[in-house]
Amino acid sequence: MLESALASLCEFLRFPSVSTDPSRTASVAECADWLAAQMRLAGLSAEVRPTPRHPVVLGKNEHRPGRPTVLIYGHYDVQPEDPLAEWQTAPFEPAIRDGVIFARGATDNKGQIFAHLQGVAATIREHGELPVNLLMLVEGEEEIGSPNLELFLRNHREELRCDVIAVSDTGMVAAGVPTFTYGLRGIAALEVRVKGPTVDLHSGIYGGTVRNPATVIAQLVASLHAADGRVAVDGFYDGVLPLETWEREAWAQLPFGEGEIMAVTGVSALAGEAGFTPVERIWGRPTAEVNGLGGGFQGVGTKTVIPKEAFAKLTFRLVPGQDPARVLGAVQAHLRARCPEGVQLELFPGHSGEPYLADPHSSHGKAAQRALQRAFPGGQVALIREGGSIPIINTFKQVLGVDTILLGLALPDCRAHAPNENFPVANFYAGIALNQALLDELSRL
Ligand code: BES
Ligand code: ZN
């Protein structure tokens, strides 16, 4: 059975379900149909529900009174595969090398959500039914900020009523170390454009008189950080919840820190906010990141030009206590105050999502940790927060009033969002066992 589950996962990975790419809309829809069919094969009823853009796949078993209702959430959309040339094998032709599956979405999130589904299928095969009422909600827009899911939740609040939400879209601190995540960072995106002369100019004829938009964008970007690594925007840290002592102590003991981060990323030194360890900075502190920077000549060789415009794409990772709208307001004021005359500044706020923090010692949290212990025996469960964002998790809390347990299977070197994304077959199989154990543990609450 495990081998056929693996073969099906490879089918899943063949759909180029890139949600941001309008040319892939049909592939995203085909992927949704395929997933619904897989849910039916597992023994659930399943429907593909349209949204204004990419559909939601909703699976269910027969609900009975007296049992807890568990909602499993994940996403079947993936990030773009570029840069394509850096893939060892094609991103949408899954290849297994040395027990590791390579494909876009292998970890984030197809491998993990499919482990959930196969855990459900295995439980139904073994026991004839599930021990809980199940809802399985798999969306196609997570990687573009879930723009239509909140309304879907609000419109189907009754249908989606549940006691707990389970998500595997986070990481493990190291291979084989069961990891429970109780917090996620939020996010706020901002695109900055600087416009100067009406046309590109000869940099010899005009250099020295006209302000260069590329220089201005570089100065604005540089102004976001102080020398000590802190974000230099007034009000940015307002309300930030300090880390708790127990977290700092527990995180310091984990087999994930400076050395592992340097090894996985290939950098020769780490950087960031003074006064915090690398994992504290990732999991518990807010940051400002430049995701894209452009303007002027990008081709081979040189071209002596003053570009007429330049841009930066920024995102800010937020922690509990920060509000995306307030942060974006502070950043915009910061940039406006620093933009010199002679150029125009245009600001385009993008998607945003709230941070999430839950009590790791809740009854659901403890049940999840017992399930993790059963699936990964030997090691102690690591309690962590994550630096990544899943904005809908906080929306679940607001709209459905329910907490989420996060039991991720991604390894630090999974290369999510990057070339050669990968997921060990062993993690997929452990994930299936984990989900069987999870349904069992949750049914006992
Ligand atoms: N699975 C990730 C989120 C994640 C990554 C959680 C690493 C924990 C550790 C998710 O698919 C993702 O990439 N989310 C985006 C959200 C954004 C596009 C709104 C992110 O974090 O960049
Ligand atoms: Zn992702």
XYZ file of C-alpha atoms and ligand atoms in Angstrom:
468
model
C 0.000 0.000 0.000
C 2.827 2.410 0.809
C 4.259 1.982 -2.649
C 0.970 2.780 -4.306
C 0.625 5.854 -2.048
C 4.051 6.959 -3.256
C 3.073 6.415 -6.893
C -0.045 8.532 -6.328
C 2.005 11.283 -4.686
C 4.162 11.358 -7.820
C 0.996 11.795 -9.929
C -0.014 14.697 -7.661
C 3.395 16.299 -8.168
C 3.074 16.221 -11.942
C 0.414 18.966 -12.004
C 2.099 22.377 -12.452
C -0.411 23.947 -10.049
C 1.355 27.305 -9.802
C -1.331 29.574 -8.378
C 0.309 32.889 -9.227
C 0.713 32.092 -12.953
C -2.402 32.862 -15.042
C -1.167 30.515 -17.797
C -1.433 27.599 -15.313
C -5.069 28.154 -14.293
C -6.235 25.030 -16.113
C -3.522 22.898 -14.465
C -4.535 24.196 -11.049
C -8.158 23.176 -11.765
C -7.110 19.729 -13.043
C -5.056 19.236 -9.908
C -8.104 20.076 -7.766
C -10.244 17.532 -9.665
C -7.552 14.872 -9.267
C -7.292 15.544 -5.530
C -11.060 15.261 -5.076
C -10.946 11.899 -6.878
C -8.170 10.769 -4.509
C -10.286 11.758 -1.526
C -13.108 9.609 -2.898
C -10.677 6.692 -3.356
C -9.681 7.116 0.290
C -13.323 6.686 1.310
C -14.396 10.306 1.756
C -17.018 12.253 -0.104
C -15.399 15.159 -1.909
C -16.361 18.263 -3.844
C -14.461 20.842 -5.813
C -15.882 24.208 -4.774
C -15.201 27.170 -7.042
C -13.892 30.518 -5.781
C -13.277 33.644 -7.886
C -9.877 32.207 -8.808
C -8.668 28.721 -7.815
C -11.036 26.130 -6.329
C -11.135 24.694 -2.849
C -11.304 20.896 -2.469
C -13.483 19.820 0.434
C -13.602 16.207 1.656
C -15.709 14.729 4.444
C -16.622 11.438 6.079
C -20.061 10.763 7.483
C -20.367 12.904 10.589
C -21.881 11.418 13.722
C -22.812 13.099 16.975
C -20.569 12.552 19.964
C -17.281 12.546 18.088
C -14.828 15.429 17.795
C -14.673 17.163 14.415
C -11.198 17.587 12.999
C -10.490 19.874 10.054
C -7.315 19.073 8.141
C -6.094 22.048 6.104
C -3.425 22.235 3.427
C -2.782 23.556 -0.062
C -2.347 21.965 -3.475
C -0.954 25.069 -5.160
C 2.788 25.556 -5.464
C 5.289 28.357 -5.994
C 6.755 29.037 -9.463
C 9.575 26.699 -10.478
C 12.041 29.356 -11.624
C 15.027 29.449 -12.008
C 14.406 26.357 -14.113
C 18.043 25.887 -15.179
C 19.048 25.146 -11.579
C 16.873 22.036 -11.263
C 18.737 18.739 -11.517
C 15.574 17.102 -12.894
C 12.432 18.781 -14.211
C 10.303 20.361 -11.430
C 7.067 18.694 -12.508
C 8.560 15.293 -13.331
C 9.106 13.862 -9.856
C 12.340 11.886 -9.507
C 13.374 9.744 -6.550
C 17.118 9.808 -5.830
C 18.598 8.093 -2.746
C 15.195 7.853 -1.087
C 14.333 11.509 -1.647
C 11.563 12.803 -3.928
C 12.542 15.848 -5.969
C 9.753 18.019 -7.418
C 8.129 21.411 -6.926
C 5.624 20.950 -4.112
C 7.261 17.729 -2.817
C 7.395 19.247 0.679
C 5.360 22.460 0.340
C 2.669 21.227 0.527
C 1.687 18.281 -1.666
C 3.834 15.663 0.097
C 2.555 16.709 3.492
C -1.142 17.087 2.664
C -1.024 13.776 0.802
C 0.443 12.116 3.911
C -2.653 13.375 5.741
C -4.925 11.913 3.095
C -3.083 8.579 3.027
C -3.227 8.433 6.848
C -6.990 8.871 6.559
C -7.175 6.220 3.821
C -5.118 3.734 5.871
C -7.299 4.276 8.946
C -10.482 3.679 6.942
C -8.949 0.547 5.384
C -7.925 -0.840 8.776
C -10.990 0.069 10.834
C -13.716 0.489 8.244
C -14.218 4.093 9.352
C -12.546 7.055 11.025
C -12.720 7.617 14.806
C -13.540 11.318 14.291
C -15.720 13.517 12.109
C -13.415 14.741 9.407
C -13.326 17.801 7.182
C -10.467 18.065 4.732
C -10.042 21.554 3.266
C -7.315 21.875 0.646
C -7.005 25.222 -1.094
C -5.324 26.357 -4.292
C -4.283 29.874 -3.293
C -2.082 29.578 -0.196
C 1.055 30.635 -2.032
C -0.622 33.875 -3.142
C -1.902 34.766 0.314
C -5.270 32.904 0.333
C -7.208 35.873 -1.144
C -10.538 34.025 -1.391
C -10.451 31.628 1.522
C -11.617 33.993 4.247
C -14.867 34.675 2.412
C -15.254 30.939 1.794
C -14.885 30.324 5.540
C -17.396 33.047 6.367
C -19.901 31.704 3.829
C -19.559 28.119 5.080
C -19.091 28.708 8.775
C -21.726 26.115 9.731
C -20.452 23.457 7.351
C -16.882 23.999 8.577
C -17.701 23.976 12.278
C -14.983 21.936 14.014
C -13.128 21.393 17.284
C -9.556 21.578 16.069
C -7.604 22.191 12.877
C -4.561 20.101 11.926
C -1.961 21.369 9.473
C 1.277 19.929 8.149
C 2.824 22.862 6.314
C 5.692 23.613 8.678
C 9.044 22.054 9.484
C 11.005 19.636 11.666
C 14.114 20.961 13.375
C 16.103 17.976 12.063
C 15.417 14.633 10.380
C 13.720 12.243 12.794
C 13.060 14.920 15.456
C 9.306 15.160 16.068
C 8.429 18.840 15.957
C 5.342 20.660 17.169
C 4.852 24.260 16.043
C 2.774 26.630 18.169
C 3.512 29.936 16.433
C 3.938 31.426 12.971
C 5.105 34.809 11.806
C 2.730 37.093 9.956
C 3.575 38.965 6.801
C 3.000 42.303 5.097
C 4.091 43.023 1.524
C 4.936 46.364 -0.083
C 6.137 47.174 -3.574
C 8.115 50.400 -3.892
C 8.593 52.187 -7.210
C 10.735 55.232 -7.792
C 10.139 57.187 -10.988
C 12.554 59.828 -12.303
C 13.056 61.167 -15.819
C 10.368 60.533 -18.431
C 12.781 58.386 -20.499
C 16.002 56.449 -19.863
C 18.866 58.965 -20.146
C 22.475 58.795 -21.383
C 24.420 58.680 -18.128
C 27.270 60.723 -19.592
C 25.060 63.503 -20.869
C 22.883 63.754 -17.752
C 24.820 61.983 -14.989
C 25.498 64.473 -12.225
C 22.345 66.489 -12.751
C 19.368 64.176 -12.691
C 18.621 62.033 -9.648
C 19.067 58.342 -10.451
C 16.012 56.256 -9.392
C 18.202 53.172 -8.901
C 20.387 55.070 -6.432
C 17.297 56.316 -4.623
C 15.815 52.829 -4.335
C 19.148 51.564 -2.974
C 19.205 54.372 -0.395
C 15.610 53.725 0.634
C 16.211 49.999 0.983
C 19.395 50.615 2.964
C 17.533 52.968 5.301
C 15.312 50.117 6.525
C 18.024 48.669 8.789
C 20.328 50.146 11.421
C 23.922 48.968 11.820
C 22.920 46.619 14.661
C 20.529 44.737 12.385
C 17.379 46.229 13.858
C 14.670 47.535 11.564
C 15.068 51.322 11.607
C 11.427 52.216 10.961
C 9.789 54.298 13.702
C 7.102 52.284 15.462
C 8.043 48.981 13.796
C 8.595 47.163 17.088
C 5.578 48.701 18.847
C 3.577 46.020 20.624
C 6.024 43.169 19.843
C 5.461 40.400 22.356
C 8.750 39.511 24.024
C 9.984 35.941 23.878
C 9.322 33.941 26.996
C 12.225 32.650 29.036
C 11.147 29.026 28.657
C 11.140 29.400 24.874
C 14.613 30.856 24.740
C 15.892 28.088 27.023
C 14.164 25.287 25.109
C 15.191 26.595 21.684
C 18.822 26.860 22.779
C 18.832 23.079 23.360
C 17.543 22.127 19.899
C 19.721 20.522 17.225
C 19.094 23.550 15.003
C 21.093 26.717 15.265
C 23.912 28.752 13.776
C 25.912 25.793 12.414
C 22.914 24.082 10.777
C 21.668 27.335 9.275
C 25.110 28.108 7.827
C 25.424 24.584 6.424
C 21.997 24.598 4.744
C 22.253 28.135 3.367
C 25.917 28.025 2.364
C 26.729 31.442 3.834
C 29.974 32.169 5.680
C 28.464 34.281 8.472
C 24.983 34.980 9.817
C 23.478 38.441 10.185
C 20.458 39.923 11.920
C 19.164 41.741 14.943
C 21.668 42.130 17.778
C 20.755 40.547 21.109
C 19.013 37.436 19.773
C 20.205 34.021 18.641
C 19.619 33.002 15.005
C 16.575 30.826 15.811
C 15.106 33.520 18.029
C 15.454 35.957 15.141
C 13.707 33.573 12.737
C 10.941 32.314 14.991
C 10.247 35.143 17.368
C 11.426 38.476 15.967
C 10.085 40.650 13.136
C 12.193 41.402 10.073
C 12.295 43.442 6.869
C 13.331 41.577 3.710
C 14.022 42.630 0.130
C 12.547 39.946 -2.140
C 13.276 41.697 -5.428
C 15.190 44.736 -6.585
C 15.397 46.105 -10.097
C 15.871 48.994 -12.445
C 18.164 49.827 -15.313
C 20.148 47.581 -17.592
C 20.002 43.862 -16.725
C 21.545 42.422 -19.906
C 25.030 41.157 -20.725
C 27.816 43.746 -20.820
C 27.470 47.427 -19.940
C 25.032 50.124 -20.939
C 25.550 53.697 -19.781
C 22.085 54.693 -18.767
C 20.184 56.446 -15.999
C 17.059 54.319 -15.752
C 13.790 56.193 -15.665
C 12.549 54.006 -12.829
C 13.528 51.402 -10.280
C 11.652 49.150 -7.863
C 11.961 47.053 -4.749
C 9.621 44.307 -3.570
C 9.592 44.145 0.210
C 8.010 41.886 2.771
C 7.979 42.257 6.519
C 7.679 39.191 8.761
C 5.642 39.990 11.824
C 5.325 38.494 15.269
C 2.470 38.453 17.783
C 1.581 41.958 18.909
C 2.191 43.514 15.488
C -0.556 44.453 13.089
C 0.155 44.219 9.323
C -1.757 47.415 8.464
C -0.014 49.409 11.190
C 3.405 48.137 10.120
C 2.718 48.988 6.478
C 1.624 52.470 7.527
C 4.847 53.014 9.500
C 7.008 51.754 6.621
C 5.234 53.947 4.071
C 5.696 57.019 6.275
C 9.377 56.111 6.671
C 9.912 55.853 2.917
C 7.956 59.004 2.081
C 9.953 61.017 4.601
C 13.207 59.854 3.023
C 12.416 60.120 -0.653
C 14.371 63.068 -2.116
C 12.923 65.591 -4.550
C 13.325 65.027 -8.274
C 11.761 61.551 -8.211
C 8.265 60.269 -7.453
C 7.657 57.531 -4.957
C 4.834 55.065 -5.622
C 3.848 52.565 -2.934
C 1.712 49.481 -3.519
C 0.770 47.522 -0.401
C 0.325 43.808 -1.214
C -1.022 40.782 0.630
C -0.725 40.509 4.352
C -1.391 37.994 7.096
C -1.491 38.028 10.863
C 0.953 36.122 13.045
C -0.288 33.159 15.064
C 0.486 31.964 18.576
C -1.214 29.166 20.501
C -0.705 27.395 23.806
C 1.489 24.347 23.094
C 0.115 22.681 26.241
C -3.570 22.745 25.276
C -5.309 19.344 25.220
C -5.188 19.314 21.416
C -1.535 20.345 21.473
C -0.689 17.531 23.847
C -2.620 15.022 21.732
C -0.637 16.153 18.680
C 2.594 15.757 20.613
C 1.643 12.199 21.627
C 0.939 11.391 17.979
C 4.331 12.855 16.985
C 6.004 10.764 19.661
C 4.323 7.622 18.297
C 5.375 8.351 14.704
C 8.942 9.386 15.575
C 9.814 7.274 18.624
C 12.997 7.929 20.538
C 13.332 11.667 20.379
C 11.683 14.278 22.559
C 9.152 16.497 20.778
C 10.664 19.885 19.904
C 8.309 22.802 20.629
C 8.992 25.610 18.208
C 7.587 28.588 16.383
C 8.246 29.051 12.691
C 9.494 31.978 10.669
C 7.214 31.280 7.702
C 3.624 32.422 7.400
C 0.313 30.670 6.844
C -2.000 33.657 7.092
C -5.201 31.628 7.068
C -4.319 30.005 10.421
C -5.102 33.209 12.280
C -8.213 33.693 10.140
C -9.389 30.212 11.204
C -9.157 31.397 14.786
C -11.076 34.589 14.037
C -13.802 33.130 11.802
C -14.228 29.587 13.124
C -12.957 30.283 16.655
C -10.701 27.243 16.533
C -6.997 26.656 17.286
C -4.639 24.931 14.887
C -2.110 22.226 15.697
C 0.889 22.330 13.386
C 2.775 19.076 12.836
C 5.181 19.759 10.020
C 7.347 17.295 8.148
C 9.562 19.697 6.162
C 13.306 19.346 6.729
C 15.611 22.373 6.931
C 17.148 21.468 3.546
C 13.835 20.786 1.762
C 14.405 23.770 -0.558
C 10.806 24.927 -0.423
C 10.225 27.752 -2.951
C 13.683 27.018 -4.456
C 15.129 24.747 -7.162
C 15.408 21.045 -6.273
C 12.643 21.094 -3.663
C 12.602 17.679 -2.038
C 10.893 15.432 0.511
C 12.346 12.172 1.842
C 10.173 9.119 1.143
C 10.762 8.222 4.813
C 9.089 11.477 5.895
C 6.123 10.757 3.647
C 5.695 7.311 5.196
C 6.233 8.649 8.727
C 3.644 11.314 7.914
C 1.095 8.633 7.041
C 1.729 6.892 10.370
C 1.628 10.271 12.138
C -1.797 11.009 10.727
C -3.161 7.640 11.751
C -1.855 8.241 15.282
C -3.219 11.790 15.256
C -6.776 10.722 14.389
C -6.582 8.127 17.158
C -5.254 10.590 19.767
C -7.781 13.286 18.854
C -10.655 10.803 19.045
C -9.828 10.137 22.695
C -10.220 13.749 23.848
N 4.581 26.230 4.115
C 4.817 27.604 3.976
C 4.852 28.361 5.275
C 5.978 27.956 6.178
C 7.255 27.871 5.716
C 5.710 27.704 7.475
C 8.274 27.509 6.559
C 6.723 27.359 8.319
C 7.998 27.241 7.858
C 3.753 28.254 3.100
O 3.396 27.463 2.015
C 4.320 29.529 2.561
O 5.298 29.504 1.880
N 3.698 30.640 2.893
C 4.074 31.914 2.381
C 2.911 32.828 2.655
C 2.837 34.046 1.824
C 2.900 33.792 0.353
C 1.606 34.831 2.182
C 5.329 32.442 3.050
O 5.578 32.185 4.237
O 6.109 33.108 2.361
Zn 5.130 27.803 0.504
